[in-house]
PDB file of C-alpha atoms in Angstrom:
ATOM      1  CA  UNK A   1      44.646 113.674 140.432  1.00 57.00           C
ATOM      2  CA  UNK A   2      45.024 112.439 136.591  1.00 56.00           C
ATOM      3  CA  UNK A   3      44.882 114.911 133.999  1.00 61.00           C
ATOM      4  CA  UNK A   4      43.796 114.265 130.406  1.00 62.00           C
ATOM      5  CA  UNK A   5      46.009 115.562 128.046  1.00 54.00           C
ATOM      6  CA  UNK A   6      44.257 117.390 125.711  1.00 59.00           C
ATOM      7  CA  UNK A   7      43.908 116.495 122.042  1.00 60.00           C
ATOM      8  CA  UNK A   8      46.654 118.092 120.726  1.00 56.00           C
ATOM      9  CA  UNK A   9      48.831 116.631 122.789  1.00 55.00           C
ATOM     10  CA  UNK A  10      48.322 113.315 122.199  1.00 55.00           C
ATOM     11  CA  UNK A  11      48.697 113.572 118.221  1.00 55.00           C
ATOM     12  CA  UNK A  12      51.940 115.413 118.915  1.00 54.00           C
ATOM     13  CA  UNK A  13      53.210 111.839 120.987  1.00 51.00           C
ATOM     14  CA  UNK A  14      51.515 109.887 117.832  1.00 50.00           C
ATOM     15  CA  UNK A  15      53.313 111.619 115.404  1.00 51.00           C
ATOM     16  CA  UNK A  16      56.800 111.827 117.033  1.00 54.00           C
ATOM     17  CA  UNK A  17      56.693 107.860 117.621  1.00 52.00           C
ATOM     18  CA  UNK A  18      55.542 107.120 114.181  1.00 52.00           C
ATOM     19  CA  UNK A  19      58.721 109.854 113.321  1.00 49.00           C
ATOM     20  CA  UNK A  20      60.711 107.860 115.268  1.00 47.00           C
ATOM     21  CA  UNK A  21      59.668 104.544 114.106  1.00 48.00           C
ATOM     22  CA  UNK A  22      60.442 105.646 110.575  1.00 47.00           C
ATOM     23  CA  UNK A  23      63.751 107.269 111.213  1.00 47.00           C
ATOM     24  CA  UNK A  24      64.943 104.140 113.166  1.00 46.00           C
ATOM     25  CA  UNK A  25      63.681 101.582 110.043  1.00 47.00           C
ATOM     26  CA  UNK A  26      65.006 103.722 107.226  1.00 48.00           C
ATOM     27  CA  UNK A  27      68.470 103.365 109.643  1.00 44.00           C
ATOM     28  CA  UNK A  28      67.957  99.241 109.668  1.00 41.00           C
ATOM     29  CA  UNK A  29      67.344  99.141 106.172  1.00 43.00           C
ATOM     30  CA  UNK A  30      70.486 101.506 105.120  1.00 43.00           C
ATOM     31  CA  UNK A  31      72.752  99.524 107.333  1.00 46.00           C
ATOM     32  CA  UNK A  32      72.307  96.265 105.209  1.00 40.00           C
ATOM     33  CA  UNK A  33      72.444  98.266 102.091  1.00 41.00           C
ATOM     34  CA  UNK A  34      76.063  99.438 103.116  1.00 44.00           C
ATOM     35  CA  UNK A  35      76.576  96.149 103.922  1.00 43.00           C
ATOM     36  CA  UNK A  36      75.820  94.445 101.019  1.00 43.00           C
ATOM     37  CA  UNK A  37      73.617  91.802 102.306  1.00 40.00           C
ATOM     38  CA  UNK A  38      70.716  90.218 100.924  1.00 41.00           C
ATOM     39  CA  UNK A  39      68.207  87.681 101.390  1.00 40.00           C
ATOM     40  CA  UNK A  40      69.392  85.228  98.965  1.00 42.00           C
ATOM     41  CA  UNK A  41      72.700  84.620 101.114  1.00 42.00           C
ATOM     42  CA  UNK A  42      71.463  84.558 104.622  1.00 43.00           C
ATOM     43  CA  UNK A  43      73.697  87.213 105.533  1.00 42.00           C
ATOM     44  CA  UNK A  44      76.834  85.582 104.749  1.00 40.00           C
ATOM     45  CA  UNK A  45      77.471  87.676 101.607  1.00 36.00           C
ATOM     46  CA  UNK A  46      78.734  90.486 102.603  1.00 38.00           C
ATOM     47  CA  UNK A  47      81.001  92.910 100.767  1.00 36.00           C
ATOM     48  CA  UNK A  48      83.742  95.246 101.915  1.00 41.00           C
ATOM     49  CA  UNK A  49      83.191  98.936 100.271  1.00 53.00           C
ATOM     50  CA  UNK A  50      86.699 100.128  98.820  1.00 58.00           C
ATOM     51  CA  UNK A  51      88.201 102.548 100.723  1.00 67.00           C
ATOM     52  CA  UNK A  52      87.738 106.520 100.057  1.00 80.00           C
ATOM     53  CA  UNK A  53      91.408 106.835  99.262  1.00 91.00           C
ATOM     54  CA  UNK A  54      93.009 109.941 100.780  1.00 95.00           C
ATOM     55  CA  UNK A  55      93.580 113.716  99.360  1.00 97.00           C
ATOM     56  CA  UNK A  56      96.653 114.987  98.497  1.00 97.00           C
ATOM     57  CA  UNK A  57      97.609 119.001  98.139  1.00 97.00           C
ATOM     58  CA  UNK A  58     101.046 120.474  97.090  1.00 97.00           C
ATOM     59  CA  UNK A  59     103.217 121.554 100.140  1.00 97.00           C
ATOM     60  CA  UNK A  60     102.720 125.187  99.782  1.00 98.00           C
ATOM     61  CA  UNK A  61     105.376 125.821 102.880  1.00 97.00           C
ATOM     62  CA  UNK A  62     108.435 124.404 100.778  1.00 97.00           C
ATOM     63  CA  UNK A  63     107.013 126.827  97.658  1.00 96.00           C
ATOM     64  CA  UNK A  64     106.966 130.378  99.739  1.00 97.00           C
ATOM     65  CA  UNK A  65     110.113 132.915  99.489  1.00 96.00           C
ATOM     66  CA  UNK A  66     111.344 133.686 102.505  1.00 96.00           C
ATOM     67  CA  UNK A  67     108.904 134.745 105.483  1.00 97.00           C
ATOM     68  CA  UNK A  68     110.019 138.467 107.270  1.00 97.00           C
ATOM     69  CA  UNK A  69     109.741 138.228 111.061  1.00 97.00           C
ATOM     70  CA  UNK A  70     106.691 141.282 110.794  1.00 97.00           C
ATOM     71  CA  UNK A  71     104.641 137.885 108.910  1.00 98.00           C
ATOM     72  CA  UNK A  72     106.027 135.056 110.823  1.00 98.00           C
ATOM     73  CA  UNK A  73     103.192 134.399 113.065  1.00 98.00           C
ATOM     74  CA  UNK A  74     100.510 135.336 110.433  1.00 98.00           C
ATOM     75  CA  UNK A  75     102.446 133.075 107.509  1.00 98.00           C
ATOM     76  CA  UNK A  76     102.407 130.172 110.418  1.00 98.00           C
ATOM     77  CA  UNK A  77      98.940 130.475 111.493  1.00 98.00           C
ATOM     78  CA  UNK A  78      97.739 129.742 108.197  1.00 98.00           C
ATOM     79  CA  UNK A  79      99.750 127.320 107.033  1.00 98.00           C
ATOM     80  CA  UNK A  80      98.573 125.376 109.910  1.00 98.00           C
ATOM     81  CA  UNK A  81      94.885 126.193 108.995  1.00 98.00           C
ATOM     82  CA  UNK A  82      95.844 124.424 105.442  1.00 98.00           C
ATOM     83  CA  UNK A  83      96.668 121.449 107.486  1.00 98.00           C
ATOM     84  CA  UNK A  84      93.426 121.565 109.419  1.00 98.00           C
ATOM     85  CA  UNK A  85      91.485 121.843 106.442  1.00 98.00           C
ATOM     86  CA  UNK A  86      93.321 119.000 104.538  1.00 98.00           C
ATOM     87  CA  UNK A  87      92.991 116.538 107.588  1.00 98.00           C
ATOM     88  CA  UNK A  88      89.102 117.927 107.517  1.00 98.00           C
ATOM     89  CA  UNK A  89      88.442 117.084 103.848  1.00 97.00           C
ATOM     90  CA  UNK A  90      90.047 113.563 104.421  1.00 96.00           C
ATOM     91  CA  UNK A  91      87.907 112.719 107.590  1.00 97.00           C
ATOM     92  CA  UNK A  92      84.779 113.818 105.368  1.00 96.00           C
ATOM     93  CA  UNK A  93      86.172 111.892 102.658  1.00 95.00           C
ATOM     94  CA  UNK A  94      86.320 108.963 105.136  1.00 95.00           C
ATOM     95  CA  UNK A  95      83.098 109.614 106.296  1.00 95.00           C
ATOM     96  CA  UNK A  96      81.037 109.932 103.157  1.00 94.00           C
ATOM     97  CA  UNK A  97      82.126 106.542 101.492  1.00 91.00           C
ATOM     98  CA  UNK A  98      79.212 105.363  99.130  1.00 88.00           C
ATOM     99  CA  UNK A  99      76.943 108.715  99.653  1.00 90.00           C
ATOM    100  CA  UNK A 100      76.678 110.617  96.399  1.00 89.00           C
ATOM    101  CA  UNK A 101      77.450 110.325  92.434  1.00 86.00           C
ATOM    102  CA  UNK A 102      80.150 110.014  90.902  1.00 85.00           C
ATOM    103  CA  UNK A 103      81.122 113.473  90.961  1.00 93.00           C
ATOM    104  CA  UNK A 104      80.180 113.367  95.048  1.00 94.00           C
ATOM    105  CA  UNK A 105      83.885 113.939  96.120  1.00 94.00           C
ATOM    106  CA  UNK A 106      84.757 116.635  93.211  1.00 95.00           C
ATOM    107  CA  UNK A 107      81.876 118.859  93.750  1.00 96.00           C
ATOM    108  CA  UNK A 108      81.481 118.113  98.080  1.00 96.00           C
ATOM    109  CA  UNK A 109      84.817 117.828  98.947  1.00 96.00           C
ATOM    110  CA  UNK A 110      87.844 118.603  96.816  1.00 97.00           C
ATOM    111  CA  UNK A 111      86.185 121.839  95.123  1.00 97.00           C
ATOM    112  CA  UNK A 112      85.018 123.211  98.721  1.00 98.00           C
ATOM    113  CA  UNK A 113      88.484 122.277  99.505  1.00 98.00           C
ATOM    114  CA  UNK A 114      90.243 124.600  96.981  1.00 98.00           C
ATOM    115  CA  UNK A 115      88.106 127.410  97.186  1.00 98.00           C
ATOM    116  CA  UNK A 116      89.306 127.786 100.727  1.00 98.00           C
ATOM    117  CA  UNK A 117      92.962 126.638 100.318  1.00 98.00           C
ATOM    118  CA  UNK A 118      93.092 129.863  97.719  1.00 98.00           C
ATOM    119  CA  UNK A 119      91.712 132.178 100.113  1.00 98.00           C
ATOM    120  CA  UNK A 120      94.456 130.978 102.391  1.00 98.00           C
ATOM    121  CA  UNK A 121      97.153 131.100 100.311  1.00 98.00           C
ATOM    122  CA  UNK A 122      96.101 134.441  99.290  1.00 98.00           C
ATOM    123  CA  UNK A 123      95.981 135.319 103.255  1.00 98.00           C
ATOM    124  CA  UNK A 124      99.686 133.994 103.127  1.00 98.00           C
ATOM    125  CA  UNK A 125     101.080 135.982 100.376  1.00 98.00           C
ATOM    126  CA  UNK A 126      98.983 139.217 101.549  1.00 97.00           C
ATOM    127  CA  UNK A 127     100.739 138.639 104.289  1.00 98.00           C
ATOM    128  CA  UNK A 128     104.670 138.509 103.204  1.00 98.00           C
ATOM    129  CA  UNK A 129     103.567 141.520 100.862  1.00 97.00           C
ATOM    130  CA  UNK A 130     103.012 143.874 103.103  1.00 97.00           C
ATOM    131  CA  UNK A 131     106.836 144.097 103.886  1.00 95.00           C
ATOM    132  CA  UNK A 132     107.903 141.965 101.062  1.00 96.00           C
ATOM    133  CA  UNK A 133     107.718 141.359  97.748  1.00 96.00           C
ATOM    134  CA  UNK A 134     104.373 139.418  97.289  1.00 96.00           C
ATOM    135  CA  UNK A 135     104.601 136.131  95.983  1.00 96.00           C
ATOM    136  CA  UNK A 136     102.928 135.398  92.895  1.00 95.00           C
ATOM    137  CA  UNK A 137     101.556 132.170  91.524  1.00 94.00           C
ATOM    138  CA  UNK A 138     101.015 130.513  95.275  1.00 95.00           C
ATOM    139  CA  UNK A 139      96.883 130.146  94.100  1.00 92.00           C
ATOM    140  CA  UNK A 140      98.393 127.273  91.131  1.00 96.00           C
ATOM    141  CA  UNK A 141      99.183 125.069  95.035  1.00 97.00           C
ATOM    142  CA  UNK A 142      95.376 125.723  95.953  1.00 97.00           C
ATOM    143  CA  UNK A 143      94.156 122.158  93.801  1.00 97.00           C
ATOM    144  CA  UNK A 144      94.277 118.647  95.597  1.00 97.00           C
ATOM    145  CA  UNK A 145      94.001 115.366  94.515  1.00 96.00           C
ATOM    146  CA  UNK A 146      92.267 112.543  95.421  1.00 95.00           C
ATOM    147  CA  UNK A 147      94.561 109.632  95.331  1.00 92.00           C
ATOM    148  CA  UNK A 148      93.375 105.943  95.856  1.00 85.00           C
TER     149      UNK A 148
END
């Protein structure tokens, strides 16, 4: 027992295998652009894109007064989220080579970056000031770098 499929149906398969067609194609024809070839060199003249570099940050751990026991855990937890995000920004950094301007990394990565290293630093010294004296100036260690 065969059943037609009705109209709209059919335009639906059309149009996601033309979608598909397309998506694959515009893939082919980025993958040589990255690559640098062209048809003048048969292929052989392919180029290496320079590497991203990495991002640097000041060490805000060797910068803090010292920790009371009561924000320990708290002080610890996010300087290990400052790691996380670091390693983060370098992996996108890594993974967004030759996308963008020339103010790509400043305005997608390393601002992004600080905004959140702030509000983690301010986390931190929230923290020690509850039972502490707060630290001041910690949001000056918020600003990486991009290094090459």
């Amino acid at each position: 027992m065969s059943r037609a499929l009705p109209k709209y149906n059919k335009r639906r398969v059309a149009f996601i295998g033309g979608a598909a067609a397309v998506a694959l194609s515009g893939t082919v024809i980025a993958g040589f652009a990255l690559a640098g070839e062209t048809s003048e060199g048969n292929g052989n003249s392919a180029r290496t894109l320079a590497g991203p570099g990495t991002i640097s940050c000041p060490d805000v751990r060797s910068q803090l007064p010292a920790v009371p026991a009561s924000a320990k855990a708290e002080v610890d937890r996010n300087l290990t989220l400052l790691d996380t995000q670091l390693r983060e920004a370098n992996t996108r950094l890594a993974d967004t080579v030759g996308q963008g301007g020339p103010d790509f990394v400043q305005n997608a990565i390393l601002g992004p970056l600080k905004d959140k290293r702030v509000a983690t630093v301010n986390r931190i010294a929230t923290a020690i000031g509850r039972t502490a004296a707060k630290p001041q100036g910690l949001d000056t260690l918020a600003a990486c770098t991009l290094t090459k």
